[in-house]
Amino acid sequence: MSTAALSTLASARGTGGFTGALSDLFWRRPRFLLFLLLLPPLLWLGIIYLGSLFALLLQSFFSIDEFSGLIDRTFTLRTYAQLFQPANYDIILRTVVMAMLVTLASVAVAFPIAYYAARYAKGAAKAFFYVAVTLPLWSSYLVKIYAWKLILAKEGILTWGLGKLGLLPLLDAWLSLPMVGGNSLSLSATGTFIVFVYVWLPFMILPIQAAIERVPPSLMEASADLGADAGQAFRTVLLPLALPGVIAGSIFTFSLTLGDYIIPQIIGTSRLFIGQAVYAQQGTAGNVPLAAAFTVVPVVIMGIYLWAARRMGAFDAL
Amino acid sequence: MTAAVSFQNVSRHFGTVRAVDDVSLDVRPGEFFAMLGPSGSGKTTCLRLIAGFERPTGGTVSIFGERMDTVPPYRRPVNTVFQDYALFPHLDVLGNVAYGLMVKGVNRATREARAREALALVRLDGFGARRPAQLSGGQRQRVALARALVNEPKVLLLDEPLGALDLKLRESMQEELKLLQRSLGLTFVFVTHDQGEALSMADRVAVFNEGRIVQAGTPEEIYERPATRFVADFVGSSNVLAPPLVESLTGQHRFASLRPEKIVLSGAGAIAGEVRSHAFLGATRRLLVQTPQGALHVTLPSGAALPPVGTSVTLHWSPADLHLMEDAR
């Protein structure tokens, strides 16, 4: 509609000027307003985000010329085949197992906290909960990780505390185990795991808390009334109904662990995770197609994960 | 005879609020017992004390002679139909009804067969595969009923179960509930703020106000002989006569209730007044008559001659219909 037409409209209705005419237009065509509001974020998502994702996908079907180091832009699955070489496959397996363990541990730690916040905390206690849960997010991620490096170090407070409790033999026994062990906690996969759980925990607590808040308390009473003890009520009512929140939280913890390249670099063994492999391949090694192929792995895994969750009925209560 | 539900000096305080204040009552086995009162009168808290969702601050709740002091809700021989029905949204209707049997470890074939029977009992055969969200309010209410009954409770607790239904459905459900209670021979404890519902359905009614039972008795007793002004006000549309008027009529300085249908416009007039308004109520008409001592309602059969608004009438009643009562809340 032209400005002239708009102003005729405005005078016909006796409203004030261009903004009045615009308000009238939005009132008559609410979808037009919605369109205007959604256009910028859609452009952002569509072009910048999905576009770069598509470019990434495209890159992963290219390969690198072993001699010249140049990218060969012919479609091939050769780069994907490289993912299944033992060295690369190990990286994927290690990362996925770590992401799964971190997610499970986060759910176990987050659920009671979220339950307390949703069911018991009121007023000031609730405000304290939000501050306490989000406080770690206020400080830099790097600062927190270096702090953890000190906590977990051989001379750190955790080892010191365990020593005072006479539990050092237990720690040493744990650290001498293959896979999870190392010279100290800060140089072991266990350390990496602890820090991952700590850093991603808020992303698990908040969605679970929101999900539990949506479960009417009368449902828990109904379940008790029908003969379910606390454990049965949790398994048959609360958990199924809070599952969308658990899934939402696990999307965060799972995908953030799959993609992180800083935590395993600062804390843990020298064995690589997917994020570090991507970082190395696109940087020093200059193998962008392999980096892209590595990046596709978490996307595919998350896709499978969500599909499986849906099949299991995790979103039925939504 | 052991009472189905017995309260002995039961109190439940929330901080300084006495939600239930020293209540004693006995519900007889096989009885349809209504707890009637305005919101906040303590009737729902009493129901929750029976179900076990609340624990008494003082006193004892017993169910069929067994003290419930330390018995959690999941071990009490009662089941509840919740006000919002509280159906599990992630289970289908059959799963909802079979839930109680499932947590008790009854095998799938048996519990589903019994759940189907319970659904048939509330006339919902064939609805087993639906989700609660796909049902109407009345159907949800029946599912909630079936879900409770399938566990064969000794006492069925109903918390304003008809509150969310529209008038017509509510009336048909009232009859249905009554029939069901008769045929099963079960003890029903029913909470409602609707005096019509309580009087029409219950064998006995306890009227609650401010955490106490003001009067307990049959619907006839409650309606004909209200113990206090509060009961007369709350149950039905009785005329409450102030002490000066009652004193002039009976010589006693007391409040009294007078049912509008007991007043006639013929015979020797006791009080003169002027007709202020008419209301058509189907089988009857209700008149508001202004007298020097206050306004009175008069109910006349629809066929009776109707004095026009503005005319003077004389009101007459038999002294026996004037029921003296306490000034208590």
XYZ file of C-alpha atoms in Angstrom:
647
model
C 0.000 0.000 0.000
C 1.406 3.391 -0.934
C 1.961 6.192 1.562
C -0.632 8.269 -0.236
C -3.204 5.554 0.212
C -2.256 5.245 3.847
C -2.685 8.947 4.491
C -6.068 8.988 2.737
C -7.039 6.179 5.025
C -5.809 8.118 8.034
C -7.805 11.211 7.176
C -10.883 9.118 6.419
C -10.684 7.611 9.896
C -9.752 10.868 11.517
C -6.713 9.332 13.258
C -3.437 11.128 13.669
C -0.970 10.944 10.822
C 1.145 8.119 9.520
C 1.495 6.168 12.807
C -2.272 6.178 13.216
C -2.725 4.805 9.730
C -0.041 2.192 10.415
C -1.777 1.099 13.628
C -5.023 0.746 11.698
C -3.279 -1.301 9.055
C -1.744 -3.608 11.680
C -5.119 -3.982 13.354
C -6.729 -5.056 10.114
C -3.808 -7.249 9.059
C -2.282 -8.752 12.244
C -0.256 -11.185 10.169
C 1.478 -8.298 8.432
C 2.739 -7.030 11.790
C 3.877 -10.527 12.679
C 5.698 -10.713 9.355
C 7.494 -7.409 9.986
C 8.502 -8.495 13.483
C 9.768 -11.883 12.361
C 11.590 -10.719 9.236
C 14.907 -9.687 10.860
C 15.337 -12.826 12.993
C 14.262 -14.995 10.068
C 16.839 -13.357 7.818
C 19.436 -13.862 10.511
C 18.530 -17.520 11.052
C 17.908 -18.289 7.412
C 20.908 -16.659 5.789
C 23.601 -16.361 8.415
C 22.930 -19.490 10.429
C 21.341 -22.029 8.094
C 23.451 -20.660 5.236
C 26.695 -21.279 7.042
C 25.452 -24.670 8.167
C 24.754 -25.500 4.555
C 28.189 -24.228 3.503
C 29.671 -26.452 6.176
C 27.749 -29.458 4.923
C 28.943 -28.701 1.411
C 32.570 -28.469 2.556
C 32.336 -31.885 4.173
C 31.705 -33.469 0.778
C 34.918 -31.986 -0.615
C 38.331 -33.485 0.026
C 41.869 -32.290 0.393
C 44.695 -32.976 -2.003
C 47.325 -34.814 0.028
C 50.272 -33.282 -1.875
C 49.299 -29.685 -2.546
C 47.100 -29.264 0.547
C 44.510 -27.614 -1.691
C 40.801 -28.323 -1.485
C 39.473 -30.522 -4.252
C 35.940 -29.296 -4.927
C 34.507 -32.485 -6.372
C 31.809 -34.329 -4.469
C 33.164 -37.339 -2.641
C 32.484 -39.349 0.516
C 36.198 -39.851 1.012
C 36.384 -37.328 3.846
C 33.548 -39.087 5.676
C 35.385 -42.383 5.221
C 38.305 -40.771 7.046
C 36.129 -40.352 10.109
C 36.089 -44.105 10.451
C 39.866 -44.427 10.566
C 40.744 -45.730 14.080
C 42.355 -42.460 15.237
C 39.359 -40.337 14.214
C 36.761 -42.893 15.215
C 38.314 -42.998 18.704
C 37.833 -39.239 18.996
C 34.163 -39.507 18.077
C 33.543 -42.423 20.419
C 35.362 -40.716 23.310
C 33.379 -37.505 22.837
C 30.010 -39.229 22.559
C 30.614 -41.389 25.639
C 31.743 -38.308 27.581
C 28.674 -36.344 26.432
C 26.392 -39.183 27.497
C 27.992 -39.509 30.933
C 27.956 -35.747 31.460
C 24.271 -35.634 30.502
C 23.299 -38.492 32.806
C 25.247 -36.991 35.716
C 23.723 -33.561 35.067
C 20.200 -35.010 35.152
C 20.969 -36.815 38.414
C 22.359 -33.668 40.047
C 19.886 -31.218 38.514
C 16.612 -33.040 39.168
C 16.525 -32.735 42.975
C 17.606 -29.085 42.795
C 14.987 -28.334 40.141
C 12.337 -30.221 42.124
C 13.095 -28.235 45.257
C 12.971 -24.962 43.332
C 9.714 -25.820 41.576
C 7.832 -27.279 44.534
C 9.212 -25.800 47.740
C 11.082 -22.558 47.081
C 8.913 -19.466 47.476
C 9.700 -15.764 47.485
C 13.221 -15.019 48.684
C 14.277 -18.674 48.525
C 13.221 -18.773 44.886
C 15.141 -15.587 44.076
C 18.164 -17.109 45.804
C 17.735 -20.232 43.695
C 17.799 -18.312 40.428
C 20.837 -16.320 41.503
C 22.648 -19.413 42.776
C 21.952 -21.418 39.642
C 22.855 -18.680 37.196
C 25.723 -17.152 39.196
C 28.333 -19.393 37.528
C 27.148 -18.010 34.161
C 27.962 -14.449 35.281
C 31.694 -15.074 35.305
C 33.904 -15.987 32.393
C 33.929 -19.563 31.332
C 37.737 -19.517 31.119
C 38.120 -18.195 34.650
C 35.938 -20.990 35.950
C 37.883 -23.641 34.078
C 41.241 -22.374 35.315
C 39.810 -22.245 38.820
C 38.821 -25.871 38.446
C 42.305 -26.701 37.198
C 43.654 -25.420 40.511
C 41.003 -27.225 42.517
C 41.714 -30.506 40.762
C 45.511 -30.175 40.666
C 47.731 -32.580 42.604
C 48.468 -29.770 45.087
C 44.835 -28.572 44.900
C 42.223 -28.336 47.606
C 40.372 -31.481 46.570
C 43.413 -33.745 46.866
C 44.336 -31.962 50.110
C 40.841 -32.481 51.502
C 40.768 -36.145 50.516
C 44.184 -36.513 52.179
C 42.845 -35.025 55.426
C 39.980 -37.501 55.297
C 42.437 -40.340 54.675
C 40.876 -41.104 51.313
C 43.989 -40.568 49.188
C 44.445 -44.307 48.527
C 40.954 -44.320 47.046
C 41.801 -41.397 44.756
C 45.086 -43.010 43.739
C 43.308 -46.278 43.001
C 40.777 -44.419 40.849
C 43.496 -42.458 39.028
C 45.427 -45.624 38.297
C 42.473 -47.034 36.337
C 42.768 -46.968 32.557
C 40.568 -44.525 30.585
C 39.363 -42.493 33.576
C 42.700 -42.101 35.371
C 45.811 -39.949 34.994
C 48.619 -38.319 36.963
C 46.192 -36.116 38.870
C 42.506 -35.267 38.665
C 43.270 -32.241 36.526
C 45.107 -34.477 34.071
C 42.449 -37.197 33.887
C 39.231 -37.806 31.985
C 37.510 -37.798 35.386
C 38.584 -34.164 35.790
C 37.230 -33.293 32.343
C 33.952 -34.957 33.292
C 33.651 -33.070 36.603
C 34.242 -29.716 34.934
C 31.814 -30.446 32.102
C 29.088 -31.335 34.599
C 29.787 -28.182 36.608
C 29.809 -25.827 33.648
C 26.652 -27.151 31.940
C 24.581 -27.778 35.082
C 22.531 -24.525 34.903
C 21.412 -25.482 31.396
C 19.966 -28.700 32.823
C 18.438 -27.291 36.014
C 16.406 -24.479 34.459
C 14.428 -26.476 31.847
C 13.720 -29.285 34.330
C 12.539 -26.750 36.879
C 10.212 -25.173 34.303
C 8.861 -28.612 33.365
C 8.215 -29.643 36.977
C 6.438 -26.354 37.641
C 3.985 -27.207 34.884
C 3.026 -30.519 36.538
C -0.049 -29.774 38.688
C 0.571 -30.795 42.326
C -2.831 -32.521 42.284
C -1.374 -35.141 39.913
C 1.170 -36.130 42.534
C -1.608 -36.286 45.117
C -3.732 -38.370 42.759
C -0.869 -40.780 42.325
C -0.396 -41.115 46.088
C -4.149 -41.432 46.514
C -4.189 -44.336 44.063
C -1.536 -46.173 46.049
C 1.783 -45.074 44.570
C 4.625 -44.554 47.044
C 7.151 -41.776 46.417
C 9.335 -43.870 44.110
C 6.411 -45.103 42.028
C 4.940 -41.607 41.808
C 8.292 -40.330 40.556
C 8.698 -43.060 37.935
C 5.112 -43.140 36.691
C 4.004 -39.508 36.924
C 6.660 -36.902 37.673
C 9.462 -38.198 35.455
C 7.284 -38.841 32.369
C 5.729 -35.382 32.692
C 9.066 -33.659 33.351
C 10.711 -35.560 30.503
C 10.355 -32.735 27.940
C 12.369 -30.561 30.346
C 14.951 -33.297 30.835
C 15.238 -33.699 27.057
C 15.556 -29.936 26.581
C 18.288 -29.809 29.215
C 20.054 -32.797 27.765
C 20.084 -31.171 24.338
C 22.144 -28.405 25.943
C 24.506 -30.589 27.953
C 24.896 -33.164 25.195
C 25.507 -30.785 22.315
C 27.645 -28.380 24.344
C 29.867 -31.279 25.425
C 30.024 -32.609 21.875
C 31.210 -29.253 20.577
C 33.450 -27.931 23.346
C 37.172 -27.711 22.632
C 38.433 -25.610 25.542
C 37.640 -27.700 28.616
C 39.322 -30.906 27.376
C 42.335 -28.850 26.315
C 42.853 -27.295 29.733
C 41.695 -30.158 31.934
C 42.266 -33.802 31.129
C 44.490 -36.029 29.083
C 46.076 -35.239 25.749
C 43.526 -37.411 23.981
C 41.378 -35.305 21.660
C 37.658 -34.559 21.624
C 35.618 -33.671 18.507
C 35.845 -29.935 19.183
C 39.614 -30.097 19.459
C 39.819 -32.179 16.288
C 37.762 -29.597 14.388
C 39.937 -26.821 15.787
C 43.123 -28.615 14.749
C 41.882 -29.675 11.317
C 40.626 -26.257 10.231
C 43.585 -24.453 11.816
C 47.061 -25.947 11.836
C 46.257 -28.903 9.579
C 44.309 -26.777 7.110
C 41.986 -29.685 6.331
C 38.675 -27.814 6.232
C 36.695 -30.700 4.648
C 37.676 -33.067 7.485
C 36.894 -30.348 10.053
C 33.494 -29.927 8.401
C 32.875 -33.676 8.433
C 33.744 -33.771 12.136
C 31.305 -30.941 12.747
C 28.504 -32.821 10.995
C 28.890 -35.681 13.500
C 27.313 -33.853 16.491
C 24.523 -32.551 14.247
C 23.698 -36.095 13.112
C 23.966 -37.474 16.652
C 21.615 -34.797 17.991
C 19.190 -35.533 15.153
C 19.172 -39.225 16.014
C 18.845 -38.404 19.712
C 15.804 -36.180 19.203
C 14.194 -38.684 16.864
C 14.685 -41.458 19.420
C 13.331 -39.259 22.236
C 10.260 -38.516 20.145
C 9.761 -42.199 19.346
C 9.935 -42.987 23.065
C 7.129 -40.506 23.676
C 9.226 -37.892 25.453
C 7.181 -35.081 23.916
C 3.737 -36.670 24.292
C 2.920 -34.580 27.340
C 3.673 -31.304 25.528
C -21.213 -49.920 64.821
C -17.801 -48.678 63.716
C -17.915 -45.362 61.915
C -16.615 -45.348 58.330
C -14.782 -42.130 59.049
C -14.399 -40.686 62.498
C -12.914 -37.317 63.528
C -12.134 -36.842 67.196
C -11.370 -33.218 68.082
C -9.439 -32.799 64.845
C -7.696 -29.503 64.174
C -5.529 -28.395 61.308
C -3.785 -25.056 61.674
C -1.764 -23.330 58.979
C 0.347 -20.893 60.969
C -2.214 -18.789 62.809
C -5.077 -19.814 60.520
C -7.334 -22.478 61.995
C -8.506 -24.154 58.807
C -10.106 -26.950 60.814
C -10.861 -26.142 64.440
C -11.721 -28.964 66.853
C -14.014 -30.929 64.558
C -15.623 -34.190 65.677
C -17.809 -36.169 63.324
C -18.819 -39.713 62.459
C -19.656 -40.858 58.965
C -21.708 -44.057 59.014
C -20.860 -46.963 56.715
C -22.786 -46.873 53.433
C -23.778 -43.266 53.970
C -23.746 -40.436 51.457
C -22.231 -37.711 53.610
C -21.935 -34.126 52.402
C -19.649 -31.469 53.819
C -21.248 -28.171 52.933
C -19.841 -24.714 53.435
C -18.557 -21.558 51.785
C -15.002 -21.495 50.448
C -12.463 -21.345 53.251
C -14.802 -23.012 55.729
C -12.504 -26.017 56.213
C -14.547 -28.644 54.374
C -11.887 -29.398 51.756
C -9.186 -29.533 54.422
C -11.319 -32.126 56.236
C -11.488 -34.191 53.058
C -7.711 -33.908 52.661
C -7.300 -35.022 56.267
C -9.245 -38.189 55.431
C -7.235 -38.773 52.237
C -3.998 -38.160 54.133
C -2.728 -35.136 52.162
C -2.888 -33.135 55.374
C -1.993 -34.289 58.855
C -3.984 -33.042 61.816
C -2.387 -30.503 64.134
C -4.418 -32.132 66.888
C -6.954 -34.923 67.294
C -7.386 -38.235 65.543
C -8.779 -39.334 62.206
C -9.922 -42.970 62.035
C -11.169 -44.951 59.062
C -13.288 -47.986 59.990
C -11.855 -47.899 63.484
C -8.218 -47.727 62.399
C -6.247 -44.675 63.498
C -4.657 -42.941 60.530
C -2.077 -40.909 62.483
C 0.942 -42.423 60.738
C -0.684 -43.924 57.651
C 0.420 -42.234 54.390
C -2.144 -41.547 51.629
C -0.949 -44.494 49.535
C -1.827 -46.972 52.293
C -5.273 -45.604 53.175
C -8.371 -47.540 52.091
C -9.884 -44.442 50.476
C -9.771 -42.919 47.012
C -10.434 -39.387 45.870
C -12.199 -37.798 42.924
C -10.354 -34.497 42.625
C -11.924 -31.164 41.897
C -9.804 -30.704 38.752
C -10.055 -34.506 38.160
C -6.213 -34.715 38.151
C -6.168 -37.190 35.260
C -2.687 -38.132 34.088
C -2.228 -36.382 30.737
C 0.493 -38.765 29.545
C -1.690 -41.865 29.969
C -4.755 -42.861 27.970
C -8.091 -43.358 29.700
C -7.497 -47.072 30.282
C -4.025 -46.327 31.666
C -5.513 -43.733 33.995
C -8.167 -46.097 35.310
C -5.728 -48.999 35.633
C -3.122 -46.826 37.376
C -4.038 -47.774 40.944
C -3.939 -51.481 40.079
C -0.658 -51.035 38.212
C 1.154 -49.534 41.204
C -0.204 -52.361 43.341
C 1.432 -54.856 40.971
C -1.705 -56.367 39.412
C -0.764 -57.982 36.102
C -1.613 -56.208 32.872
C -4.407 -58.512 31.658
C -6.269 -58.428 34.983
C -5.915 -54.711 35.551
C -7.023 -53.823 32.041
C -10.036 -56.110 32.331
C -11.003 -54.497 35.633
C -10.382 -51.012 34.262
C -12.743 -51.816 31.365
C -15.380 -52.963 33.870
C -14.982 -49.724 35.802
C -15.318 -47.725 32.590
C -18.488 -49.657 31.760
C -19.810 -48.808 35.216
C -19.556 -45.093 34.416
C -20.859 -45.715 30.891
C -17.604 -44.963 29.091
C -17.108 -48.295 27.309
C -14.856 -47.943 24.325
C -13.166 -44.738 25.529
C -10.085 -46.564 26.835
C -7.727 -45.511 24.065
C -8.513 -41.789 24.263
C -6.383 -39.209 25.987
C -7.887 -37.124 28.807
C -7.399 -34.007 26.661
C -9.796 -35.462 24.068
C -12.659 -35.815 26.558
C -15.382 -33.399 27.602
C -15.645 -32.211 31.205
C -18.379 -34.699 32.033
C -16.433 -37.580 30.527
C -13.286 -36.610 32.448
C -15.337 -36.570 35.599
C -16.505 -40.126 34.902
C -12.960 -41.271 34.206
C -11.875 -39.796 37.546
C -14.749 -41.674 39.175
C -13.845 -44.965 37.470
C -10.183 -44.481 38.355
C -11.100 -44.195 42.031
C -13.756 -46.944 42.096
C -11.594 -49.580 40.384
C -9.489 -49.730 43.571
C -12.557 -50.749 45.599
C -12.055 -48.096 48.276
C -13.860 -48.412 51.596
C -14.675 -44.717 51.402
C -14.890 -42.604 48.264
C -13.969 -38.947 48.712
C -15.343 -36.421 46.241
C -13.995 -32.856 46.211
C -16.537 -30.608 44.461
C -16.670 -33.160 41.636
C -19.526 -31.452 39.813
C -18.265 -27.889 40.188
C -16.802 -27.642 36.706
C -19.854 -29.021 34.888
C -22.686 -27.030 33.374
C -26.077 -27.036 35.064
C -27.817 -29.728 33.024
C -24.889 -32.136 33.180
C -24.516 -31.423 36.872
C -28.108 -32.420 37.544
C -27.841 -35.685 35.612
C -24.510 -36.490 37.296
C -26.091 -35.867 40.699
C -28.669 -38.558 40.026
C -26.086 -40.878 38.561
C -23.733 -40.499 41.537
C -26.572 -41.155 43.932
C -27.623 -44.310 42.052
C -24.022 -45.499 41.882
C -23.563 -44.984 45.609
C -26.764 -46.929 46.354
C -25.923 -49.829 44.063
C -22.330 -50.158 45.303
C -23.300 -49.656 48.940
C -20.181 -47.528 49.343
C -19.557 -44.727 51.799
C -19.295 -41.414 49.931
C -17.911 -38.262 51.518
C -18.754 -35.348 49.309
C -17.501 -31.766 49.578
C -19.570 -28.999 48.035
C -20.411 -25.324 48.412
C -23.717 -25.863 46.595
C -26.456 -26.272 49.196
C -28.937 -27.593 46.622
C -26.513 -30.326 45.661
C -25.810 -31.268 49.276
C -29.482 -31.379 50.246
C -30.613 -33.331 47.204
C -27.879 -35.967 47.270
C -26.764 -36.551 50.823
C -28.161 -38.791 53.554
C -26.585 -36.445 56.070
C -25.047 -33.016 55.761
C -22.451 -31.263 57.905
C -22.523 -27.493 57.493
C -19.082 -25.935 57.935
C -18.152 -22.379 58.759
C -14.812 -20.952 59.848
C -13.266 -24.362 60.441
C -16.074 -25.740 62.588
C -19.176 -27.824 62.019
C -22.110 -25.530 62.698
C -24.777 -28.166 62.258
C -24.932 -31.784 61.175
C -28.083 -33.655 60.325
C -30.359 -34.925 57.609
C -31.158 -32.520 54.765
C -34.673 -32.115 56.234
C -33.317 -31.165 59.647
C -30.840 -28.711 58.145
C -33.476 -27.154 55.934
C -36.413 -27.096 58.345
C -34.588 -26.436 61.590
C -31.415 -24.478 60.963
C -29.441 -24.261 64.204
C -27.955 -20.827 63.620
C -28.419 -17.695 61.532
C -25.470 -18.784 59.414
C -27.101 -22.094 58.475
C -30.405 -20.415 57.689
C -28.623 -17.852 55.525
C -26.397 -20.341 53.766
C -28.816 -23.228 53.234
C -31.628 -22.198 50.991
C -33.293 -18.799 50.861
C -34.877 -18.603 54.271
C -36.172 -15.382 55.792
C -34.226 -14.464 58.889
C -36.337 -12.497 61.350
C -34.555 -10.085 63.677
C -35.007 -10.360 67.498
C -37.353 -7.346 67.945
C -39.858 -8.775 65.467
C -39.548 -12.274 66.935
C -40.049 -10.841 70.414
C -43.234 -9.094 69.341
C -44.501 -12.373 67.877
C -43.341 -14.943 70.420
C -42.140 -13.002 73.415
C -38.610 -14.373 73.013
C -35.714 -12.078 72.075
C -34.181 -14.470 69.531
C -33.441 -14.763 65.823
C -35.851 -16.965 63.905
C -36.053 -18.440 60.423
C -39.195 -18.536 58.348
C -39.332 -20.430 55.069
C -40.791 -18.326 52.205
C -43.114 -21.181 51.185
C -44.658 -21.255 54.685
C -46.027 -17.735 54.301
C -49.524 -17.298 52.884
C -51.332 -14.138 51.884
C -54.759 -15.105 53.225
C -56.217 -15.486 56.672
C -55.660 -13.296 59.627
C -52.690 -11.131 58.795
C -49.823 -11.011 61.199
C -47.787 -8.407 59.345
C -48.733 -5.909 56.675
C -46.413 -5.128 53.800
C -46.100 -3.906 50.243
C -45.170 -6.104 47.266
C -41.890 -4.832 45.821
C -41.067 -7.366 43.099
C -41.949 -10.696 41.493
C -39.671 -13.418 40.235
C -40.829 -16.286 38.053
C -39.212 -19.560 39.197
C -41.092 -22.110 37.083
C -43.261 -24.074 39.510
C -43.352 -21.164 41.938
C -43.197 -17.396 42.042
C -41.226 -15.477 44.574
C -42.379 -12.160 45.928
C -40.365 -9.645 47.851
C -42.583 -7.995 50.418
C -41.411 -4.906 52.295
C -42.731 -4.724 55.841
C -41.960 -2.100 58.478
C -39.783 -4.727 60.218
C -37.794 -5.647 57.119
C -38.136 -7.334 53.717
C -39.481 -10.908 53.522
C -39.525 -13.395 50.691
C -42.778 -15.192 49.970
C -43.077 -18.175 47.660
C -46.415 -18.769 45.957
C -47.468 -21.585 43.628
C -47.481 -20.395 40.004
C -51.239 -20.865 39.715
C -52.042 -18.711 42.734
C -53.463 -15.220 42.352
C -50.613 -12.789 42.218
C -50.892 -9.400 43.934
C -49.452 -6.749 41.600
C -46.294 -4.877 42.537
C -47.138 -1.914 44.758
C -50.208 -3.431 46.396
C -50.473 -3.970 50.136
C -50.728 -7.511 51.427
C -50.889 -9.154 54.821
C -48.561 -12.027 55.621
C -49.674 -14.985 57.663
C -47.968 -18.112 58.927
C -48.471 -20.811 61.500
C -46.483 -20.157 64.692
C -44.997 -23.664 64.426
C -43.198 -22.638 61.210
C -41.288 -19.916 62.974
C -38.051 -21.623 63.923
C -35.998 -20.012 66.682
C -32.218 -20.223 66.326
C -28.864 -19.193 67.743
C -27.203 -15.962 66.721
C -23.908 -17.821 66.232
C -21.934 -17.898 63.012
